[in-house]
Short mmCIF file of C-alpha atoms in Angstrom, two decimals:
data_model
loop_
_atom_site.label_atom_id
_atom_site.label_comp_id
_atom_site.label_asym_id
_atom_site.label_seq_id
_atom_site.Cartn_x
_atom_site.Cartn_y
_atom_site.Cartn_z
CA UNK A 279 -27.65 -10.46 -38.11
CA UNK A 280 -30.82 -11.78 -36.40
CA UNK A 281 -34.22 -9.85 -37.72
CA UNK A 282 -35.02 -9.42 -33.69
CA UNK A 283 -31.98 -6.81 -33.93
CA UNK A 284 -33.46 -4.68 -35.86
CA UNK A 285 -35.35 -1.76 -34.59
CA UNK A 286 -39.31 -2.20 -34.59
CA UNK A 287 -39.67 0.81 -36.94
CA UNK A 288 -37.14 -1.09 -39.58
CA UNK A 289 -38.56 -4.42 -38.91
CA UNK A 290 -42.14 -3.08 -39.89
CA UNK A 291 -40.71 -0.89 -42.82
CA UNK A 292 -39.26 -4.30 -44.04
CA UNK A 293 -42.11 -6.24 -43.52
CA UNK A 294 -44.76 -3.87 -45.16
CA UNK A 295 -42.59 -3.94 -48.35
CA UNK A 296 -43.44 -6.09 -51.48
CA UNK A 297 -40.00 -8.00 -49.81
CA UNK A 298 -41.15 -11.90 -49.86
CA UNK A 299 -39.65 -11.77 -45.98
CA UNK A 300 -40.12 -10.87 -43.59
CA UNK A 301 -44.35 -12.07 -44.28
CA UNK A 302 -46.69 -13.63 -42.01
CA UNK A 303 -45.05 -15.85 -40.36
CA UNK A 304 -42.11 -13.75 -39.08
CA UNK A 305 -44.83 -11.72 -38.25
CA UNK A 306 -46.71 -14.37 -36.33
CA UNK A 307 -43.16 -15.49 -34.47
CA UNK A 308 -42.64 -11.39 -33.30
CA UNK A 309 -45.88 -10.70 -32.38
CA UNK A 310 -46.44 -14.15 -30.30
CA UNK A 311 -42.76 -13.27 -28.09
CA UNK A 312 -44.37 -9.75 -27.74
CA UNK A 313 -47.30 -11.64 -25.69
CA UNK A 314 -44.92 -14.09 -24.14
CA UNK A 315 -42.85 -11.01 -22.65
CA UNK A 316 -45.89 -10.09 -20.74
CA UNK A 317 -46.61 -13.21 -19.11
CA UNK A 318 -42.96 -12.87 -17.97
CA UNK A 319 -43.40 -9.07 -16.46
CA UNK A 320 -46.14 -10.31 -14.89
CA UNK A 321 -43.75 -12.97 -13.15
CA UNK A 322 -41.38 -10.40 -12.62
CA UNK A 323 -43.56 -8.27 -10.74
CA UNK A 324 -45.30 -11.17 -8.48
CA UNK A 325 -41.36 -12.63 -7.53
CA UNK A 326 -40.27 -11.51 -4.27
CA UNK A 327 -43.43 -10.35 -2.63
CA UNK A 328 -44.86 -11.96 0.89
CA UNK A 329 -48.52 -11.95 -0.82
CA UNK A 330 -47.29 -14.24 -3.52
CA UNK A 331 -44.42 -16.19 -1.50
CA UNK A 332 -46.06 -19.31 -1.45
CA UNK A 333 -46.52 -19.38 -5.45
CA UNK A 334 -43.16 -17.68 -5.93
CA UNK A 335 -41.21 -21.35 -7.08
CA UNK A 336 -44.05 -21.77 -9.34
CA UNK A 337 -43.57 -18.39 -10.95
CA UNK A 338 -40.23 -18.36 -11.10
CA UNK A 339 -40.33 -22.20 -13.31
CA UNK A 340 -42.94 -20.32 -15.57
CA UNK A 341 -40.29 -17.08 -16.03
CA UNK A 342 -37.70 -19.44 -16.87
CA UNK A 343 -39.98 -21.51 -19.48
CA UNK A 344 -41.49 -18.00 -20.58
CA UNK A 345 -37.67 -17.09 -21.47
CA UNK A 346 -36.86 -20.02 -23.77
CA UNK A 347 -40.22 -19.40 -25.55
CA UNK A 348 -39.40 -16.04 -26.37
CA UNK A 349 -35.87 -16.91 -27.41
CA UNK A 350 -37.19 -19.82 -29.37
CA UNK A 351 -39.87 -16.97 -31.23
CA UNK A 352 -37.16 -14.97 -32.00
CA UNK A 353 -34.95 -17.64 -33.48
CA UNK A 354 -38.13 -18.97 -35.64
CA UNK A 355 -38.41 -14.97 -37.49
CA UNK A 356 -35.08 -16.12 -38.62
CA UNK A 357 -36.00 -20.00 -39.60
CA UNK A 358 -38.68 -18.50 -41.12
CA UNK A 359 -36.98 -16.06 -44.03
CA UNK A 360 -34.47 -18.96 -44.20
CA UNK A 361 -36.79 -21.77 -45.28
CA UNK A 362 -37.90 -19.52 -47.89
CA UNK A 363 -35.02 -19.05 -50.12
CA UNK A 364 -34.93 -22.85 -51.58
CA UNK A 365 -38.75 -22.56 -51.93
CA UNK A 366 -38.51 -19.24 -54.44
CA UNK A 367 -35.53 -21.25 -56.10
CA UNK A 368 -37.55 -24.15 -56.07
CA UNK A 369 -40.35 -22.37 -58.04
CA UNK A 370 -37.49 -20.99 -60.87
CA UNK A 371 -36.55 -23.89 -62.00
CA UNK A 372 -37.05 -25.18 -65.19
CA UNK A 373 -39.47 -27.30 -66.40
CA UNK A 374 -38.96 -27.98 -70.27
CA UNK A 375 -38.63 -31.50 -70.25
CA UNK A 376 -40.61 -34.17 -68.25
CA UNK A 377 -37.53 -35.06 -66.05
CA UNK A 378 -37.18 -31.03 -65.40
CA UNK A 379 -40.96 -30.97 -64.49
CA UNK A 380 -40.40 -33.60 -62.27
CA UNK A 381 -37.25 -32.77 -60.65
CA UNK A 382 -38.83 -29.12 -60.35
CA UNK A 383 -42.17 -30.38 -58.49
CA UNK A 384 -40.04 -32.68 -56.19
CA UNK A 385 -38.34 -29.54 -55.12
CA UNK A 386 -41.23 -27.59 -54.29
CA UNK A 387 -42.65 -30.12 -52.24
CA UNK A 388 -39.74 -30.68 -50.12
CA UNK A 389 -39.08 -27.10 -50.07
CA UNK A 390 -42.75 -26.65 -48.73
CA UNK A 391 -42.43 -29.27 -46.06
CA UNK A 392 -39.47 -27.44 -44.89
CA UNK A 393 -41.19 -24.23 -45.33
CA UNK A 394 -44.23 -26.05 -43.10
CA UNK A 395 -42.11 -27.03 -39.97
CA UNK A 396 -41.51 -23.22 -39.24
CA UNK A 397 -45.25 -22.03 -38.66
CA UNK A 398 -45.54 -25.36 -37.12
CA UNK A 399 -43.32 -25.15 -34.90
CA UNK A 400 -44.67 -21.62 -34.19
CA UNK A 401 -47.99 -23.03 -33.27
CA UNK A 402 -46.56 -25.08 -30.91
CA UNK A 403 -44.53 -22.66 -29.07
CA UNK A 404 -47.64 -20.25 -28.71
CA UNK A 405 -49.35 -23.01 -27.28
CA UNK A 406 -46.91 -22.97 -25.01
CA UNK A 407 -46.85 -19.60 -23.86
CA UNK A 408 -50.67 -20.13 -23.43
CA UNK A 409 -50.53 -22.82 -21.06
CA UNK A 410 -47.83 -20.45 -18.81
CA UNK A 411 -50.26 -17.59 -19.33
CA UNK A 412 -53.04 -19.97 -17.90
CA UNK A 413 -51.27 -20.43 -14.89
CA UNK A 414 -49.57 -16.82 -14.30
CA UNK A 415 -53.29 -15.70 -14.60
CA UNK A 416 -54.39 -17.50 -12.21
CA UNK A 417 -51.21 -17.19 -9.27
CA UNK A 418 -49.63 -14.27 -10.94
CA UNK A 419 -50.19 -10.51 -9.20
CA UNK A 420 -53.62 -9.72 -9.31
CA UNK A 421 -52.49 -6.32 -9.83
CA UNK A 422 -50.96 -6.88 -13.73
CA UNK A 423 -53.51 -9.54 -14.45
CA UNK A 424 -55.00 -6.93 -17.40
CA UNK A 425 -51.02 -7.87 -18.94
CA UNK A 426 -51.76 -11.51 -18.76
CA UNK A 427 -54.67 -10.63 -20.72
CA UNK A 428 -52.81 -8.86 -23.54
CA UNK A 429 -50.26 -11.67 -23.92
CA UNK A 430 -52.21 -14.09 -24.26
CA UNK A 431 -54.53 -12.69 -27.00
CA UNK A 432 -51.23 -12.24 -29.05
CA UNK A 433 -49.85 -15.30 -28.54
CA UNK A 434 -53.76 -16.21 -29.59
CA UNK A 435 -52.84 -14.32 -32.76
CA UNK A 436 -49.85 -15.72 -33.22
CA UNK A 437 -51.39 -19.34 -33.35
CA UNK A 438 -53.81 -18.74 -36.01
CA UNK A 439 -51.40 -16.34 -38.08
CA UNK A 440 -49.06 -19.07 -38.08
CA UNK A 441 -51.59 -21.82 -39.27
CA UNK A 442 -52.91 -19.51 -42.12
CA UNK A 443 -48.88 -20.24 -43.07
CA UNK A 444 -48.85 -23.98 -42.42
CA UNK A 445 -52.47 -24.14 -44.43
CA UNK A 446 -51.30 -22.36 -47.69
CA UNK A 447 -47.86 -24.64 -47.23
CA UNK A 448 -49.86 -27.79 -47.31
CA UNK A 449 -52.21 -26.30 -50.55
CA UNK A 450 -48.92 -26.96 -52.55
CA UNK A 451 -47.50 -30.52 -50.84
CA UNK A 452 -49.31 -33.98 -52.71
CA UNK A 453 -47.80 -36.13 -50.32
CA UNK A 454 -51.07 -37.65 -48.55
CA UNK A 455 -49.62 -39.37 -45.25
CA UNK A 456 -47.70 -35.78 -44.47
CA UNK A 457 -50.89 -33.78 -45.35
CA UNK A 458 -53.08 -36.08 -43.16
CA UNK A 459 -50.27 -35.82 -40.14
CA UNK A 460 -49.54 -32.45 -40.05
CA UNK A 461 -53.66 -31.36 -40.48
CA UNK A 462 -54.07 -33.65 -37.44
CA UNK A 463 -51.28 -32.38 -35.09
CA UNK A 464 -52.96 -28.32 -36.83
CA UNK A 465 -56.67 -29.19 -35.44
CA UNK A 466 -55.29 -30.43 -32.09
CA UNK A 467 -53.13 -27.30 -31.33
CA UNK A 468 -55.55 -25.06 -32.78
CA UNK A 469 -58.51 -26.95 -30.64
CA UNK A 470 -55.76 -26.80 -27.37
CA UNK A 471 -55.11 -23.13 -27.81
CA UNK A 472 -57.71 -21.79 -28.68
CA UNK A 473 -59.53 -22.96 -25.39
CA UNK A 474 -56.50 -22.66 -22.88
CA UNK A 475 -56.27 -19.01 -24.17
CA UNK A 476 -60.33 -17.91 -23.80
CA UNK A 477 -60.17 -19.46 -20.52
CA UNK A 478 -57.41 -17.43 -19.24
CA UNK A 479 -59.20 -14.17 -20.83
CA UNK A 480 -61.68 -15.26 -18.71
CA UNK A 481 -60.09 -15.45 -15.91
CA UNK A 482 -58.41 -12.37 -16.33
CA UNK A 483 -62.09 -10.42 -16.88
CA UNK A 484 -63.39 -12.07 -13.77
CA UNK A 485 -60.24 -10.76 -11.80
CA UNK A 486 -60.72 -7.11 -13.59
CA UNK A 487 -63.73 -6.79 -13.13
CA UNK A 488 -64.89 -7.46 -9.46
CA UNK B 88 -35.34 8.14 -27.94
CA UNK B 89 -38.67 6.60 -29.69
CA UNK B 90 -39.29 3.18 -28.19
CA UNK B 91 -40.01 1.82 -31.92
CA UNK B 92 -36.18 3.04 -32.47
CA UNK B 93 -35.07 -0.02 -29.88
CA UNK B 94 -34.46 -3.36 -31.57
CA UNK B 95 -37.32 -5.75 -30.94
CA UNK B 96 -34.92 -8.25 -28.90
CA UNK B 97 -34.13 -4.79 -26.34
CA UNK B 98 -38.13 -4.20 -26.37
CA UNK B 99 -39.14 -7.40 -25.25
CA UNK B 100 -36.34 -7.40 -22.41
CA UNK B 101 -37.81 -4.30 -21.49
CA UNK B 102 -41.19 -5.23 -21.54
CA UNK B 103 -40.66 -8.67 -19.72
CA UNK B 104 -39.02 -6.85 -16.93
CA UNK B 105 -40.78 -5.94 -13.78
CA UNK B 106 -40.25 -2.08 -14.88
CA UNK B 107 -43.49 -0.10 -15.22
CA UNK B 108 -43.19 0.80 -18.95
CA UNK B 109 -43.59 -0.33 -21.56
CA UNK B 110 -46.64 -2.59 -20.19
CA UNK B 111 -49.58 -3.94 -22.07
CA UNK B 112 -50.28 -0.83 -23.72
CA UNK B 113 -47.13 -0.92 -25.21
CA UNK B 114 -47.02 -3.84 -26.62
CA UNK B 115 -50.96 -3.85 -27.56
CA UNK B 116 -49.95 -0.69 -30.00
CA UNK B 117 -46.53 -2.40 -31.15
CA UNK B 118 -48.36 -5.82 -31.87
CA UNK B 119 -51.32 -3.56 -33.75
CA UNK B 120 -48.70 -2.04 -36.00
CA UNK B 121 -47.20 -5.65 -37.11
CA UNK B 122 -50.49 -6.66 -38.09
CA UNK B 123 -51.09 -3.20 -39.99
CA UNK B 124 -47.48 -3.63 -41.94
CA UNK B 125 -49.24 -7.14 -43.62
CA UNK B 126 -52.26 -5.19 -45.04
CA UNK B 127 -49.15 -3.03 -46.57
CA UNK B 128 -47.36 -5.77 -47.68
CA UNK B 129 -50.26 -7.33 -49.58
CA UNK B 130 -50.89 -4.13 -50.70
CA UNK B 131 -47.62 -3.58 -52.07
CA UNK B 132 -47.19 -7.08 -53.62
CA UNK B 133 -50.86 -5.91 -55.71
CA UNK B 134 -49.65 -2.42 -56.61
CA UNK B 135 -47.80 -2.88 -60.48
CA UNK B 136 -50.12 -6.25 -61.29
CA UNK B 137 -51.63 -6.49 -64.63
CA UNK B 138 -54.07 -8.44 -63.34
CA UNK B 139 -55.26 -5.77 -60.56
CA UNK B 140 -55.01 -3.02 -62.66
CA UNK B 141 -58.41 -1.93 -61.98
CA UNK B 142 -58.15 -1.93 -58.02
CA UNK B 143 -54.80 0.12 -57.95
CA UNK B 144 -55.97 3.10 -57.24
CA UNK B 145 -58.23 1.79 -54.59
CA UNK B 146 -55.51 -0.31 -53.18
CA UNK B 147 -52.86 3.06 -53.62
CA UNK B 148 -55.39 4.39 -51.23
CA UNK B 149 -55.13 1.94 -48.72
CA UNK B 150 -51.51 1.94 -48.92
CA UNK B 151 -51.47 5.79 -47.71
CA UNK B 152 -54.04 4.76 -44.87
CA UNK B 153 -52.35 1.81 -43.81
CA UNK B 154 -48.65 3.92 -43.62
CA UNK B 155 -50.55 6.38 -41.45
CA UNK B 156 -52.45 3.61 -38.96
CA UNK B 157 -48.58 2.40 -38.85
CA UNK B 158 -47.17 5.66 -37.91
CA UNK B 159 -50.05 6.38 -35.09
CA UNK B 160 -49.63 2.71 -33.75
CA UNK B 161 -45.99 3.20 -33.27
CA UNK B 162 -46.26 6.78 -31.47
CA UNK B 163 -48.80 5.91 -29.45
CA UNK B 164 -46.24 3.24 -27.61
CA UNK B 165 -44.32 6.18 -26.70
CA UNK B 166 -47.56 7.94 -25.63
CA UNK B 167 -48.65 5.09 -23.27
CA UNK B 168 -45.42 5.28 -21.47
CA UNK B 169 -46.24 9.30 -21.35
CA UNK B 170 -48.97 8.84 -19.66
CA UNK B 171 -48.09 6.44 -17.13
CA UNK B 172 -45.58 9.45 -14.94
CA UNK B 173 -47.86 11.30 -13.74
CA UNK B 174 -50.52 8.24 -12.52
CA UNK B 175 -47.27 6.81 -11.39
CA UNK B 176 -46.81 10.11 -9.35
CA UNK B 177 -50.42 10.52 -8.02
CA UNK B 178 -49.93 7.21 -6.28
CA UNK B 179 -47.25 9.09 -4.22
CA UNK B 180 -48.71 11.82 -3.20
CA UNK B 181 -49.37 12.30 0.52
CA UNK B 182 -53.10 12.18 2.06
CA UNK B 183 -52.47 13.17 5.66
CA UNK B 184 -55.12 15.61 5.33
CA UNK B 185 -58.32 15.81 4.53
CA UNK B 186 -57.29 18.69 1.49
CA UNK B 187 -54.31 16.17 0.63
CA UNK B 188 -56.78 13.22 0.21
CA UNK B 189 -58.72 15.22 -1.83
CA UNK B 190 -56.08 16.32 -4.05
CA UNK B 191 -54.86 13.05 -4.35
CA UNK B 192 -58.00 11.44 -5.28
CA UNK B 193 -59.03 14.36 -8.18
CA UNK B 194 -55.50 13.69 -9.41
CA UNK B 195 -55.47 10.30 -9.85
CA UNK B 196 -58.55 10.58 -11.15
CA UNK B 197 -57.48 13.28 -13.53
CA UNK B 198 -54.53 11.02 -14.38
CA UNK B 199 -56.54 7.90 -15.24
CA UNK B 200 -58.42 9.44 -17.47
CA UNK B 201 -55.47 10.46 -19.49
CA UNK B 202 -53.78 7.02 -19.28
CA UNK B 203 -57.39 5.52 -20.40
CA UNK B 204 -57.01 8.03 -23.80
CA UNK B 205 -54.12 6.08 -25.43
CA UNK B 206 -55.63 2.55 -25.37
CA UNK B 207 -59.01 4.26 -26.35
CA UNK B 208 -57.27 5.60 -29.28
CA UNK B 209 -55.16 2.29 -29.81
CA UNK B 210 -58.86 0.51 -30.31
CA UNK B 211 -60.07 3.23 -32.84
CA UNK B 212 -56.76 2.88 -34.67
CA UNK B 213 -57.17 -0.93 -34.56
CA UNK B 214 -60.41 -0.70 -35.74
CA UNK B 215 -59.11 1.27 -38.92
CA UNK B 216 -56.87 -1.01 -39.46
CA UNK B 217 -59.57 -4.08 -39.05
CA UNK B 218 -61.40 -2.24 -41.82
CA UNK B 219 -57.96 -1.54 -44.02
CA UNK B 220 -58.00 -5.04 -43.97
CA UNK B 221 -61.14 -6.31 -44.97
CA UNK B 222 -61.26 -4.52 -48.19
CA UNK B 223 -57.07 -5.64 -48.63
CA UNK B 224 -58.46 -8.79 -48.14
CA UNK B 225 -61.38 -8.34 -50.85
CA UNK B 226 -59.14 -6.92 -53.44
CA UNK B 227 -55.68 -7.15 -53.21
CA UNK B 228 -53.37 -10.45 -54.69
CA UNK B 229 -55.30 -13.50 -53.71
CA UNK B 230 -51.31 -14.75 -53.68
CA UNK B 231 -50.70 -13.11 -50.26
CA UNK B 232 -54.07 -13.36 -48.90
CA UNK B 233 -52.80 -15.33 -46.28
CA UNK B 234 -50.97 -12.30 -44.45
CA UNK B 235 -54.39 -10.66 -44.58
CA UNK B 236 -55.49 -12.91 -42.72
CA UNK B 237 -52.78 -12.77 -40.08
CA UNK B 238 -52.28 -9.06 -40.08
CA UNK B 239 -56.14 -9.06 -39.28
CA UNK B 240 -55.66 -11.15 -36.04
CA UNK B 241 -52.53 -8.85 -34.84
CA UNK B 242 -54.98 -5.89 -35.11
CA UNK B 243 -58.05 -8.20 -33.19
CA UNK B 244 -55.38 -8.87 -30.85
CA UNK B 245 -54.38 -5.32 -30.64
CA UNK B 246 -58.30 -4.06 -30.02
CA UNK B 247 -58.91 -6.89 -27.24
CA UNK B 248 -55.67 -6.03 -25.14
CA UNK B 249 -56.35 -1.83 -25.46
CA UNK B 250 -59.97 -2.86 -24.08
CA UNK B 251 -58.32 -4.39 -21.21
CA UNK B 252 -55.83 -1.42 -20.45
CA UNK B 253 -59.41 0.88 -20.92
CA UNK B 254 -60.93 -1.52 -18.32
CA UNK B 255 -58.47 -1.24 -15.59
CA UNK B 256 -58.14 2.67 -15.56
CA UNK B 257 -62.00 2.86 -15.38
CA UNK B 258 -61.78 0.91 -12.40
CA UNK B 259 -59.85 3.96 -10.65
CA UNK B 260 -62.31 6.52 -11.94
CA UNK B 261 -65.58 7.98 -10.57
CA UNK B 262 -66.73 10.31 -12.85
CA UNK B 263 -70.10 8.80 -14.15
CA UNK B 264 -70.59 10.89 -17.21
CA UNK B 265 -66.71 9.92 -18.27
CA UNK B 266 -67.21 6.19 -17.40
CA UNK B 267 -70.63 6.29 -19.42
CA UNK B 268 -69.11 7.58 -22.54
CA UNK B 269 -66.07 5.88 -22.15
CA UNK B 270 -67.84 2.86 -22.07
CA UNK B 271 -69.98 3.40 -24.70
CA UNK B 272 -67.39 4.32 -27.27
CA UNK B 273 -65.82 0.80 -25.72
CA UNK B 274 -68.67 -1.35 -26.49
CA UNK B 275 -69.08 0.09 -30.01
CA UNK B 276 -65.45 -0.44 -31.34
CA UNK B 277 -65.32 -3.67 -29.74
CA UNK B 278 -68.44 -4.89 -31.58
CA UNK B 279 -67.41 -3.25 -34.68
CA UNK B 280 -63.96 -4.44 -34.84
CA UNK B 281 -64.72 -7.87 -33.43
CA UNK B 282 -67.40 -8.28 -36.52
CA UNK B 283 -65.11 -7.08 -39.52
CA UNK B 284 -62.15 -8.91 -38.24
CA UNK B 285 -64.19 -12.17 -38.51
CA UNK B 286 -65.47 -11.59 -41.29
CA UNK B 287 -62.17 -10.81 -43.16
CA UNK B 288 -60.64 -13.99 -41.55
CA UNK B 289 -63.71 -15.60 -43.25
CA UNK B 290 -63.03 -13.95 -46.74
CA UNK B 291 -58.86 -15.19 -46.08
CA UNK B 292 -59.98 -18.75 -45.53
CA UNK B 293 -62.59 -19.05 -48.36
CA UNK B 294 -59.55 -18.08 -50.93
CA UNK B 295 -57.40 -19.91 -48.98
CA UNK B 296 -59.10 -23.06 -48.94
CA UNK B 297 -60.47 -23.04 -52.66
#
């Protein structure tokens, strides 16, 4: 069973436990498809109205990709309490002899690479959902644009939650070229983000407040 | 039914949809409550440790707080959809006179400001949870500090979009003394919250990065 069919209440109980998952970054993945939803009922209340007919093929592309993002969220709760099994295995091993240590540290650091693609690929998708927030604030109804406001600060959150995961992943991984990558791709998604999603709340404050 | 009852898969369909409720409020309270679960999950990963033996009872403490922010977070989605009936309602009414514009107007009016209570008490409840966090942050395992870190930016997250749901009802209300206060109260919990949220994220990267 998927952790996104589970009620809120159970999901929360589950995740305040001393339970190793759901943590952060299933955390991160739910609370950045809570702010893609609202991009989306945004769309869903511009679509279909004569003020907003001539952006209504626009918004209806961003609905669709605001769909697969929150899918793809969902899903990455999931990859996220998977890639953690072989890592807490990983750290059980033994290490008596030198092959053992060796064999044991070779597994961590695979298991932590794999254990890195999830809040990576988290940070992606919330930039993502930015970018379509972006937009719906600036064609979407004028009437929700406070909602546009509240998604994107969570998918915001979402973005830096999920590289405080990537970040203590990469404290534990030696392997220089994959640090140096993956810190690169980090600082260009954070940089991306971060801007794409103060400009919309600016956007949004201008609109709300004049 | 409590809305925290519906799986978080049915609550984002819900919220995505063009239907009134749950809207930004909604999710601003639901996406406050993931990021309070964290500061109990650190908590609870602390709680039993040798090593933190002499912050238990101060972490126990935080624990009880925490479960309580939790509990108000998740009722207070139900209480934003409450609220939105009867300003729903108001809309309706008729003004073909000059008695039925005035009714109209004092209840709308009347009805804003009780939609504008639940984000106001979504940002105090954020802000208690900002603060939750920055002492988790200072004492509890340095192992999870990580989700510290992202439970602080749900609740950040959380303060940000209930400003913006404060925002838009003041728009619709005329009462000077109300907007004064309102606004005040506004200002203060932003500034507050926006300050020890930092400066926890500050204390989460320092360990982090050490």
């Amino acid at each position: 069973m998927s952790m996104a069919e589970l009620s809120s209440k159970e999901f929360l109980s589950q995740l305040a436990s001393k339970a190793p998952i759901p943590g952060g970054g299933g955390a991160a993945a739910l609370g950045g498809a809570v702010g893609m939803a609202l991009s989306n009922m945004v769309g869903n209340l511009t679509t279909g109205k004569k003020k907003y007919q001539d952006v209504e093929e626009e918004v209806l592309e961003l609905l669709k990709k605001g769909d697969v993002v929150i899918r793809e969220l969902l899903a990455l709760i999931d990859a996220d309490a998977e890639v953690f099994k072989p890592l807490a295995k990983a750290y059980s091993l033994p290490k008596g002899t030198p092959e053992e240590a060796q064999t044991k540290a070779e597994t961590i650091e695979a298991c932590c690479k794999t254990a890195c693609s999830v809040p990576m690929q988290i940070m992606r998708k919330a930039c993502e959902g930015i970018a379509i927030h972006k937009r719906m604030g600036e064609i979407g109804t004028v009437m929700a644009v406070s909602d546009v406001g509240c998604g994107v600060v969570f998918l915001k959150a979402a973005l830096i939650s999920a590289q405080l995961n990537v970040i203590i992943n990469l404290n534990s991984i030696k392997d220089e070229d994959y640090l140096a990558a993956t810190r690169n791709e980090m600082d260009i998604l954070m940089e991306q983000g971060t801007v794409e999603a103060d400009d919309t709340l600016e956007i949004v404050m201008e609109k709300l407040t004049k």
